[in-house]
PDB file of N, CA and C in Angstrom:
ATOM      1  N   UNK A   1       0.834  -1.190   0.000  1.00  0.00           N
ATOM      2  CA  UNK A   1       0.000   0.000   0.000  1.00  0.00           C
ATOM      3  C   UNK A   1       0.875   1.249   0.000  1.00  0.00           C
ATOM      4  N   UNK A   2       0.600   1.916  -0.988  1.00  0.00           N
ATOM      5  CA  UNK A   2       1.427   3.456  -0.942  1.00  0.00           C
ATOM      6  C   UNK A   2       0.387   4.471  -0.072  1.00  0.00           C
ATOM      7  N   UNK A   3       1.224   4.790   0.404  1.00  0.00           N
ATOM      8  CA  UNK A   3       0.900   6.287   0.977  1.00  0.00           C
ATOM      9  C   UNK A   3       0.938   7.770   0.313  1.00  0.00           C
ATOM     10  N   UNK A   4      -0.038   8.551   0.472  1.00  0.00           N
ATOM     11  CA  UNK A   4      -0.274   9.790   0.213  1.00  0.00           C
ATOM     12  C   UNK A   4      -0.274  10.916   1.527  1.00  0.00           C
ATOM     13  N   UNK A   5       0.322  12.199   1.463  1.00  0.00           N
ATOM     14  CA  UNK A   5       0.413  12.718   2.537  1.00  0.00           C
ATOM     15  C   UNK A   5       0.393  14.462   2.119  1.00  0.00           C
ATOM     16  N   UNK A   6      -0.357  14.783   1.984  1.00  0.00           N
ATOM     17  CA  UNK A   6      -0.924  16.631   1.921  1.00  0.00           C
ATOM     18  C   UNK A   6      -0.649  17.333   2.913  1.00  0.00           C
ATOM     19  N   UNK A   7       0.468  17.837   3.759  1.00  0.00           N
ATOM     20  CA  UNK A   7       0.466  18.622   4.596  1.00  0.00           C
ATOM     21  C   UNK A   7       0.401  20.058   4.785  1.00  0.00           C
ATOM     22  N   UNK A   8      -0.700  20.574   5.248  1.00  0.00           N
ATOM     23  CA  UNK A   8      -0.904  22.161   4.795  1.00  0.00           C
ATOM     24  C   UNK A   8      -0.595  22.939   5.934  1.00  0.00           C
ATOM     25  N   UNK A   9       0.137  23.746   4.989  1.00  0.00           N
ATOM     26  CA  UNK A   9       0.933  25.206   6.023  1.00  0.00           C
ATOM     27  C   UNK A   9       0.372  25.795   5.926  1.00  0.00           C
ATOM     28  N   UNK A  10       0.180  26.707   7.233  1.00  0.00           N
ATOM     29  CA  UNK A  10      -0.432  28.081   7.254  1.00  0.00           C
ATOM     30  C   UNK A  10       0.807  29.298   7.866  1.00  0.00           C
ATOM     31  N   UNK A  11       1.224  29.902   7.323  1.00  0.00           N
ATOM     32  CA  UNK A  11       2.501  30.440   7.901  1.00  0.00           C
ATOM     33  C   UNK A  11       1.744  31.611   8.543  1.00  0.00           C
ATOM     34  N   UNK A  12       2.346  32.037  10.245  1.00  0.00           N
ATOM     35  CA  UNK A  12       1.896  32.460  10.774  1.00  0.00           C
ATOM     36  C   UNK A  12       2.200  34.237  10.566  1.00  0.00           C
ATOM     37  N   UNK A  13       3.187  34.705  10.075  1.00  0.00           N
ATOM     38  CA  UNK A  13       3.070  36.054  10.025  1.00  0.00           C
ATOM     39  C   UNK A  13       3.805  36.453   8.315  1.00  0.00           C
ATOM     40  N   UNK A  14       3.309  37.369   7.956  1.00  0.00           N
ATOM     41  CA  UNK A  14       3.528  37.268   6.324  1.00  0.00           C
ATOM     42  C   UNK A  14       5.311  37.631   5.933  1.00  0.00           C
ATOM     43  N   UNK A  15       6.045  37.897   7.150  1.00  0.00           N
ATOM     44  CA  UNK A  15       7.705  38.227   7.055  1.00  0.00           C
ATOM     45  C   UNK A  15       7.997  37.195   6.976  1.00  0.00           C
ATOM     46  N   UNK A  16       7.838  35.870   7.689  1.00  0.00           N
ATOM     47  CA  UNK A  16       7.969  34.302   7.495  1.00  0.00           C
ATOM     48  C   UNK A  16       7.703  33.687   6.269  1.00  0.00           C
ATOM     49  N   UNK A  17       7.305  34.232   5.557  1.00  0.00           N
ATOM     50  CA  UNK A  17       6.798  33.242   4.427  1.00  0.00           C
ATOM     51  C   UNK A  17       7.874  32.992   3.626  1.00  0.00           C
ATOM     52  N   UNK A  18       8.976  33.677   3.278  1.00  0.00           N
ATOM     53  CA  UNK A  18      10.048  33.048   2.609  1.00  0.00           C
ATOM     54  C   UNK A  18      10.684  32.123   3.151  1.00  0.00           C
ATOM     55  N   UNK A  19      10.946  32.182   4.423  1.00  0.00           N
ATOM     56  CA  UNK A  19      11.551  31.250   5.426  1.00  0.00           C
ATOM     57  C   UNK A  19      10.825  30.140   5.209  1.00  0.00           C
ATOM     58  N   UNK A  20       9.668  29.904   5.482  1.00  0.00           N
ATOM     59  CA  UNK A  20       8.685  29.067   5.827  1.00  0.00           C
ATOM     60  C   UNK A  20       9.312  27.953   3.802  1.00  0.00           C
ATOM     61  N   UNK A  21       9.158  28.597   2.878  1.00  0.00           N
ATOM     62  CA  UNK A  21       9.244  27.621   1.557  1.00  0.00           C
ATOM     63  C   UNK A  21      10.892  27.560   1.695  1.00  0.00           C
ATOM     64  N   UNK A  22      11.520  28.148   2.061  1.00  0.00           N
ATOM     65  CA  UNK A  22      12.931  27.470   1.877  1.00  0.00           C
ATOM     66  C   UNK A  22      13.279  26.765   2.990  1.00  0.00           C
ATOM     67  N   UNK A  23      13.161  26.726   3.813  1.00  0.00           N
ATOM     68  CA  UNK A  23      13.057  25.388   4.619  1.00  0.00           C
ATOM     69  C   UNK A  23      12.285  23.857   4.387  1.00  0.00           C
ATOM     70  N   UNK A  24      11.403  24.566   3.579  1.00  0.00           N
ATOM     71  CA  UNK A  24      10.045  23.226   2.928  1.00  0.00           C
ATOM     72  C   UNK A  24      10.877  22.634   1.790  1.00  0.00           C
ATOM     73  N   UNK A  25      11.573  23.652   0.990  1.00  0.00           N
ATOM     74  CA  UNK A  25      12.214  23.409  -0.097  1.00  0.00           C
ATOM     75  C   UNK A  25      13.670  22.626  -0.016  1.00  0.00           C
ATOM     76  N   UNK A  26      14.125  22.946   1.095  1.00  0.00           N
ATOM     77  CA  UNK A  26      14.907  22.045   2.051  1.00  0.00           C
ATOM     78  C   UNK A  26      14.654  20.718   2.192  1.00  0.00           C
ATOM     79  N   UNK A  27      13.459  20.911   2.742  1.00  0.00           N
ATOM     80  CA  UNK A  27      13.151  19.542   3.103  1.00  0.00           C
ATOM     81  C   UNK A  27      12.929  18.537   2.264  1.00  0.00           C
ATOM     82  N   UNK A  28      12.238  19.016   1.226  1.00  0.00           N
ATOM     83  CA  UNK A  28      12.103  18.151  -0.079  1.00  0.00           C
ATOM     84  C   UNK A  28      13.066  17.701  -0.851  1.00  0.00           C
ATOM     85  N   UNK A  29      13.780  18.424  -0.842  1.00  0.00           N
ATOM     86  CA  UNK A  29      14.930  18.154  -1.341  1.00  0.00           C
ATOM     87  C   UNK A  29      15.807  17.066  -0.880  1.00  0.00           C
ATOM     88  N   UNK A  30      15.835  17.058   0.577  1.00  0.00           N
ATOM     89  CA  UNK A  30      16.429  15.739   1.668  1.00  0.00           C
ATOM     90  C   UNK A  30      15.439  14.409   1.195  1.00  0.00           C
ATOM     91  N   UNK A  31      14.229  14.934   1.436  1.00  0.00           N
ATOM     92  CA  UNK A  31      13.070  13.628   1.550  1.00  0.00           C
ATOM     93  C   UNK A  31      13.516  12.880   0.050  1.00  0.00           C
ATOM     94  N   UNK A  32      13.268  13.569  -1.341  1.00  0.00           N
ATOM     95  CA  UNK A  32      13.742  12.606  -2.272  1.00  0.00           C
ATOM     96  C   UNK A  32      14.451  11.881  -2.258  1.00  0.00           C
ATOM     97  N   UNK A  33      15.624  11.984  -1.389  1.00  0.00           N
ATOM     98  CA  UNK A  33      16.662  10.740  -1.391  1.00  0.00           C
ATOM     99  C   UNK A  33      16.521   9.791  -0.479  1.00  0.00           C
ATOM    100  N   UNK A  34      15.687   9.868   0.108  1.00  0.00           N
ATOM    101  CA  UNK A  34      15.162   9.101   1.602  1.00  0.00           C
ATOM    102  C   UNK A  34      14.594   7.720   0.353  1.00  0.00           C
ATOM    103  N   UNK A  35      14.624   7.146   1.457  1.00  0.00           N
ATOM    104  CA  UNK A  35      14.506   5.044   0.411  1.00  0.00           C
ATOM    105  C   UNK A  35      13.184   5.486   0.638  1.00  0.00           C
ATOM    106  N   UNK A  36      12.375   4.918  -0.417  1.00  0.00           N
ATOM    107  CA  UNK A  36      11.035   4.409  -0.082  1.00  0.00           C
ATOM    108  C   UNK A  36       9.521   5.663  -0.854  1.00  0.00           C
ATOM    109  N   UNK A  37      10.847   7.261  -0.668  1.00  0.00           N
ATOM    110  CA  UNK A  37      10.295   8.331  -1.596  1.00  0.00           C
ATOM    111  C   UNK A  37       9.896   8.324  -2.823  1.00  0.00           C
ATOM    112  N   UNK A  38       8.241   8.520  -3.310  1.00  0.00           N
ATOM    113  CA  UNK A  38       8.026   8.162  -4.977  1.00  0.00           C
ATOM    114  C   UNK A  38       8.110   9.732  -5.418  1.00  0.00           C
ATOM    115  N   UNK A  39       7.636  10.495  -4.482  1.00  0.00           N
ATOM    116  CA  UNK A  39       7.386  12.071  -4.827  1.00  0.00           C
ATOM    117  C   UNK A  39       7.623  12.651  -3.389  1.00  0.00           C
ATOM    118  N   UNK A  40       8.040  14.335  -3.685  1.00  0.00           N
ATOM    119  CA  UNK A  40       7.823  15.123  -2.653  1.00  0.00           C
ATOM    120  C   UNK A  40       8.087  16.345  -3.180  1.00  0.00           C
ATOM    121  N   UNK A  41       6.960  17.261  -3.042  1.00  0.00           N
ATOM    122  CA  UNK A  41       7.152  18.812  -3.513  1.00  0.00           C
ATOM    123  C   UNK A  41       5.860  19.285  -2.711  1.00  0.00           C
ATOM    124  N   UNK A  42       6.691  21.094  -2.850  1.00  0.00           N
ATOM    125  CA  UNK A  42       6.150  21.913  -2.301  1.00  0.00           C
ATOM    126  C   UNK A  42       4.818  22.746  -2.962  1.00  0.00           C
ATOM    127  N   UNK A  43       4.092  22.781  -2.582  1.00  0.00           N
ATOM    128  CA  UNK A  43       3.439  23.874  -3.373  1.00  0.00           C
ATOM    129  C   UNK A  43       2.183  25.214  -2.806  1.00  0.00           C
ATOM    130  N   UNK A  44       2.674  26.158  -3.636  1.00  0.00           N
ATOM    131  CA  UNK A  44       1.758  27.510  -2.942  1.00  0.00           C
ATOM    132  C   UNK A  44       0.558  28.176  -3.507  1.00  0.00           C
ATOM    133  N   UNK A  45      -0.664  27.932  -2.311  1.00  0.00           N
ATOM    134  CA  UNK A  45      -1.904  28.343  -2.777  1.00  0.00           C
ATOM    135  C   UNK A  45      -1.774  29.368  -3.841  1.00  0.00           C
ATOM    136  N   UNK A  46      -2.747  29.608  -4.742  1.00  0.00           N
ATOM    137  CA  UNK A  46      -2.955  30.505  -5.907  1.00  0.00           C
ATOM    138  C   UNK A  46      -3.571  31.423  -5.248  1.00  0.00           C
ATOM    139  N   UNK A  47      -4.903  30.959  -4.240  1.00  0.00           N
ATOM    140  CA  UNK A  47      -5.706  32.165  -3.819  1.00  0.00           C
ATOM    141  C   UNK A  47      -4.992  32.650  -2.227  1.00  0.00           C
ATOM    142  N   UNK A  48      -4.421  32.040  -1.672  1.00  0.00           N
ATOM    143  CA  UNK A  48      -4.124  32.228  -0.160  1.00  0.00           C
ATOM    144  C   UNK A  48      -2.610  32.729   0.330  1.00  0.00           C
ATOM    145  N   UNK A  49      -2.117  33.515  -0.075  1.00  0.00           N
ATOM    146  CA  UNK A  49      -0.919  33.734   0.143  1.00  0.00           C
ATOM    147  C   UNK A  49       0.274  33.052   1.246  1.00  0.00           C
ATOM    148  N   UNK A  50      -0.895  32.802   2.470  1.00  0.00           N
ATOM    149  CA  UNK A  50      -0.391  32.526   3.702  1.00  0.00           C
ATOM    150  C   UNK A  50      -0.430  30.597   3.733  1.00  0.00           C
ATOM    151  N   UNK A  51      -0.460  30.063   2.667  1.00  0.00           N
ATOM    152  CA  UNK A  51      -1.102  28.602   2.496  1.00  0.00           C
ATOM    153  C   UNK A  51       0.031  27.941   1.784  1.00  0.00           C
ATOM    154  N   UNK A  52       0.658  27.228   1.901  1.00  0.00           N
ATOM    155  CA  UNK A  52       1.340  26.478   1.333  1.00  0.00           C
ATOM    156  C   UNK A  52       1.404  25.176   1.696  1.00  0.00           C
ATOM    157  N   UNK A  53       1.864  23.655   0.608  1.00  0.00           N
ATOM    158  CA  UNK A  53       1.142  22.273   0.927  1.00  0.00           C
ATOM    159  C   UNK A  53       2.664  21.716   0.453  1.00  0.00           C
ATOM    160  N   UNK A  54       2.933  20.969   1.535  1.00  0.00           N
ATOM    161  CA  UNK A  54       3.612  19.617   0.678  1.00  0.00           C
ATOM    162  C   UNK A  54       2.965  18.302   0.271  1.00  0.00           C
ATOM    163  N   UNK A  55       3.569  17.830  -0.623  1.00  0.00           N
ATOM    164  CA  UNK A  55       2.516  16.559  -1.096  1.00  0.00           C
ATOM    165  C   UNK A  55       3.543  15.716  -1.500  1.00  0.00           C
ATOM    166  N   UNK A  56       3.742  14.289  -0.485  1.00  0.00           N
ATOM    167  CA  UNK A  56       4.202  13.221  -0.183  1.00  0.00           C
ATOM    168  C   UNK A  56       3.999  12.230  -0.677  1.00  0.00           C
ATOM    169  N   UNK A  57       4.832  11.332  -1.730  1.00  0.00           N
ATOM    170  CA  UNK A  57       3.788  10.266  -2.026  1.00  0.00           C
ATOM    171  C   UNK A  57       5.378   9.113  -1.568  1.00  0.00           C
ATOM    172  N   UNK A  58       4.274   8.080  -0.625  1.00  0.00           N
ATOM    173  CA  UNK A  58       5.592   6.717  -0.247  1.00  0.00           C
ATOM    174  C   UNK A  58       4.836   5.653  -0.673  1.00  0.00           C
ATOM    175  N   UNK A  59       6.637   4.441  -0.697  1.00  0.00           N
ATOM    176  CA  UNK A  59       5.829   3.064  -1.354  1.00  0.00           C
ATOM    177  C   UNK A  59       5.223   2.918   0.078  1.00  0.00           C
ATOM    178  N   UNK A  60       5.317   2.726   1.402  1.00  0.00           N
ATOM    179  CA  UNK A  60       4.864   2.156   2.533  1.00  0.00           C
ATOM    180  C   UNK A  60       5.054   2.707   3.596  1.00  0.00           C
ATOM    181  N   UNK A  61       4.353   2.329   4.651  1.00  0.00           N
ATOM    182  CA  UNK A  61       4.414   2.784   6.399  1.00  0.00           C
ATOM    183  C   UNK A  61       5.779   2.632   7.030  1.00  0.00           C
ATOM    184  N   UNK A  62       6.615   2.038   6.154  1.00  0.00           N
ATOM    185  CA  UNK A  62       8.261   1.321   6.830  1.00  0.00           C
ATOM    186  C   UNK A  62       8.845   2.713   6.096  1.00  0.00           C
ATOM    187  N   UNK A  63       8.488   3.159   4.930  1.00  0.00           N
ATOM    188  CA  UNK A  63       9.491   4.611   4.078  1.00  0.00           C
ATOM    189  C   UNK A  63       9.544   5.311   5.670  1.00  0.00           C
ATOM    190  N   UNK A  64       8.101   5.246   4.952  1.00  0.00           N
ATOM    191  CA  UNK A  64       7.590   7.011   6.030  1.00  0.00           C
ATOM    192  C   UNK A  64       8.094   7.098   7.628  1.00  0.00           C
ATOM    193  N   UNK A  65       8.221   5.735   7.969  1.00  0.00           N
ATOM    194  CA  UNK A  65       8.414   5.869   9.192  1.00  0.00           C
ATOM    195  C   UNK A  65      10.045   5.826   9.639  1.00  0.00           C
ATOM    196  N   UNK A  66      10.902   5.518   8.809  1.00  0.00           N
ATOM    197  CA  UNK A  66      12.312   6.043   8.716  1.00  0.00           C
ATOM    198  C   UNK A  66      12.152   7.047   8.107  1.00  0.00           C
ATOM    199  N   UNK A  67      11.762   8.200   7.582  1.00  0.00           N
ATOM    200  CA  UNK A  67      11.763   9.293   6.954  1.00  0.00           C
ATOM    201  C   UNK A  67      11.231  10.200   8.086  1.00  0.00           C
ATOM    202  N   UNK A  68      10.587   9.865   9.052  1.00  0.00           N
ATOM    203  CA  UNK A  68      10.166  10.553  10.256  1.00  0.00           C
ATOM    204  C   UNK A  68      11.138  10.607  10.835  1.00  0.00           C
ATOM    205  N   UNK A  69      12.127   9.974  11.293  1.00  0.00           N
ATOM    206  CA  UNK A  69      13.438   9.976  12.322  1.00  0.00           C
ATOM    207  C   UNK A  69      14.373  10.162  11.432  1.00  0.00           C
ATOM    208  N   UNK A  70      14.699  10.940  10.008  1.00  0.00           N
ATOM    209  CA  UNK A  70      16.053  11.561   9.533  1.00  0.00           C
ATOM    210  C   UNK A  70      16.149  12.253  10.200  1.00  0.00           C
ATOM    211  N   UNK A  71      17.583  13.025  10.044  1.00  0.00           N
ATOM    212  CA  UNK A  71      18.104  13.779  10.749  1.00  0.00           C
ATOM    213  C   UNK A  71      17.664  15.507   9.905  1.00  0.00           C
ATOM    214  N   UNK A  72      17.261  15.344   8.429  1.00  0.00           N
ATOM    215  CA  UNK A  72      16.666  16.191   8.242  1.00  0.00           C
ATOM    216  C   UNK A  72      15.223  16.554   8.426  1.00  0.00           C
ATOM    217  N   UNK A  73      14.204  15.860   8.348  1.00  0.00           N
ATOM    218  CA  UNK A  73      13.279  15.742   9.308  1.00  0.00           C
ATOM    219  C   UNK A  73      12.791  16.484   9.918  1.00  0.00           C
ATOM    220  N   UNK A  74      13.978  15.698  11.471  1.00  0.00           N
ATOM    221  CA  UNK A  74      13.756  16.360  13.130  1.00  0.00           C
ATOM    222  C   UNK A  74      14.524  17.904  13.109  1.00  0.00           C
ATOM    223  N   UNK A  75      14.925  18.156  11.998  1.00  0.00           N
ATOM    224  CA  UNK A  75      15.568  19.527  12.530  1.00  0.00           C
ATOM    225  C   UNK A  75      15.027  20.993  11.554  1.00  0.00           C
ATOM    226  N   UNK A  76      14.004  20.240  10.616  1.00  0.00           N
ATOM    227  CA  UNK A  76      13.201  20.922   9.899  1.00  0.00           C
ATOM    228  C   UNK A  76      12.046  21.238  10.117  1.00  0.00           C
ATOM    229  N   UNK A  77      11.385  19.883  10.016  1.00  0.00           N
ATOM    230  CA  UNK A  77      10.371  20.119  10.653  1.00  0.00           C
ATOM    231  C   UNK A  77       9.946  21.326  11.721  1.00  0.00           C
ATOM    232  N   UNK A  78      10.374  20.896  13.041  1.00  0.00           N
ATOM    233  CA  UNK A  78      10.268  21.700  14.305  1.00  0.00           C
ATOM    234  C   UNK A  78      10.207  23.059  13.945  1.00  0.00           C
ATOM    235  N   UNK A  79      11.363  23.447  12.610  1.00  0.00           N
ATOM    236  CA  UNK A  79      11.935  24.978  12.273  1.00  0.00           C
ATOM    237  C   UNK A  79      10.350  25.597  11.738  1.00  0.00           C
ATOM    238  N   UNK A  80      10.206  25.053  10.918  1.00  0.00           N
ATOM    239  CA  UNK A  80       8.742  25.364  10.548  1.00  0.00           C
ATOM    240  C   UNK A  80       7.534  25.367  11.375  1.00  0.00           C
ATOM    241  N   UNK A  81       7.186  24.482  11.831  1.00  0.00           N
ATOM    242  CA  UNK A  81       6.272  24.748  13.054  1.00  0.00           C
ATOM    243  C   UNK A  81       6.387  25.885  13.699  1.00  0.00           C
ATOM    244  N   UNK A  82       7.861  26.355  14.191  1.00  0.00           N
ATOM    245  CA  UNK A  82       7.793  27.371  14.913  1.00  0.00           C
ATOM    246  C   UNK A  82       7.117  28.775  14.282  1.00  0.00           C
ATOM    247  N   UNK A  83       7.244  28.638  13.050  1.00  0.00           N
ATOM    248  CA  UNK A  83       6.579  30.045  12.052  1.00  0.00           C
ATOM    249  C   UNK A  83       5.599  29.721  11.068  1.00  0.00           C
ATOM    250  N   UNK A  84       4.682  28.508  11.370  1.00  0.00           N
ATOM    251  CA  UNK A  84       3.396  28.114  10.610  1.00  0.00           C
ATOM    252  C   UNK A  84       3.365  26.948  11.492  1.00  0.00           C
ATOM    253  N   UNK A  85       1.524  26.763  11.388  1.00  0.00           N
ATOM    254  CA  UNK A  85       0.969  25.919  11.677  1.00  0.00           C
ATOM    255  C   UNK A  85       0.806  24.608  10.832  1.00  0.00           C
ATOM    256  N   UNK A  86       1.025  23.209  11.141  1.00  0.00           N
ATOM    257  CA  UNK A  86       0.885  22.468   9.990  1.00  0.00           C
ATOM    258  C   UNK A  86      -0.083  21.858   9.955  1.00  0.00           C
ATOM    259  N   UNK A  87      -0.591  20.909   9.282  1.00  0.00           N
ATOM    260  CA  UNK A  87      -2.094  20.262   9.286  1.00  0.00           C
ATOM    261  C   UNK A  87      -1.992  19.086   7.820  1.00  0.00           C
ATOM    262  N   UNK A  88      -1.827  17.695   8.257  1.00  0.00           N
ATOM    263  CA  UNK A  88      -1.905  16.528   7.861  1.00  0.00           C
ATOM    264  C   UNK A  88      -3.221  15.977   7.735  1.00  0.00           C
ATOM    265  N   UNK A  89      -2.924  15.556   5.972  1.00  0.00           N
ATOM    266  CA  UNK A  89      -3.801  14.575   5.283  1.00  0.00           C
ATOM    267  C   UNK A  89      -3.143  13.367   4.955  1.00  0.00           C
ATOM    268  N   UNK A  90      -3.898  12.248   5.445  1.00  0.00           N
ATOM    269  CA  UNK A  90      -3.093  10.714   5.041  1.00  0.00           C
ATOM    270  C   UNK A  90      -4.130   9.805   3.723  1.00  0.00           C
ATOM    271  N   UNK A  91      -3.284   9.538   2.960  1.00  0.00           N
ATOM    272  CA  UNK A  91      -4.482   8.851   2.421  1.00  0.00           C
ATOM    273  C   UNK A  91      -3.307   7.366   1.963  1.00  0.00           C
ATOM    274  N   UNK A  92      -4.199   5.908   2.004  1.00  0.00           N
ATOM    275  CA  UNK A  92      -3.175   4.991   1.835  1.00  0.00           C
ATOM    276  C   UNK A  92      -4.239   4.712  -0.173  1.00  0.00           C
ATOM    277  N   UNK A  93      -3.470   3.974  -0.795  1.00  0.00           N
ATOM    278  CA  UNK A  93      -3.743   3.460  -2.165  1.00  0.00           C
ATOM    279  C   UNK A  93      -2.773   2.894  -2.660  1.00  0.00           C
TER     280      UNK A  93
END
């Protein structure tokens, strides 16, 4: 079963928002080489300025779940949170 994963940013103040995609852009960039990665990119609402989504696609629950404990990851992740809110969609197929 592959996994699908939509995670939507809401970046919290509009000086952050560059920060907020080059760190995402960061991250994607790490995640492609991660085993198990079919896709990973960033992308920014048309109508919402403050909205931006990554969209994840893995062969399985074993990718994703070593891709949760890289070392790029845990030190990205967190960075972002601190200047947007995130909000996860899972879908398996």
């Amino acid at each position: 079963t592959m996994i699908r994963l939509n995670v939507f940013i809401q970046v919290k103040e509009e000086k952050d928002r560059a920060a907020v995609i080059a760190l995402a852009k960061e991250l994607a960039a790490a995640s492609l080489n991660d085993e198990g990665c079919i896709a990973y990119d960033v992308f920014e609402s048309a109508t919402r300025p403050d909205v931006l989504m990554i969209c994840e696609t893995w062969k399985g629950g074993a990718s994703l779940a070593v891709h949760s404990k890289t070392s790029h990851f845990t030190s990205l992740v967190p960075q972002i949170e601190h200047l947007a809110s995130m909000k996860m969609e899972k879908f398996d197929f």
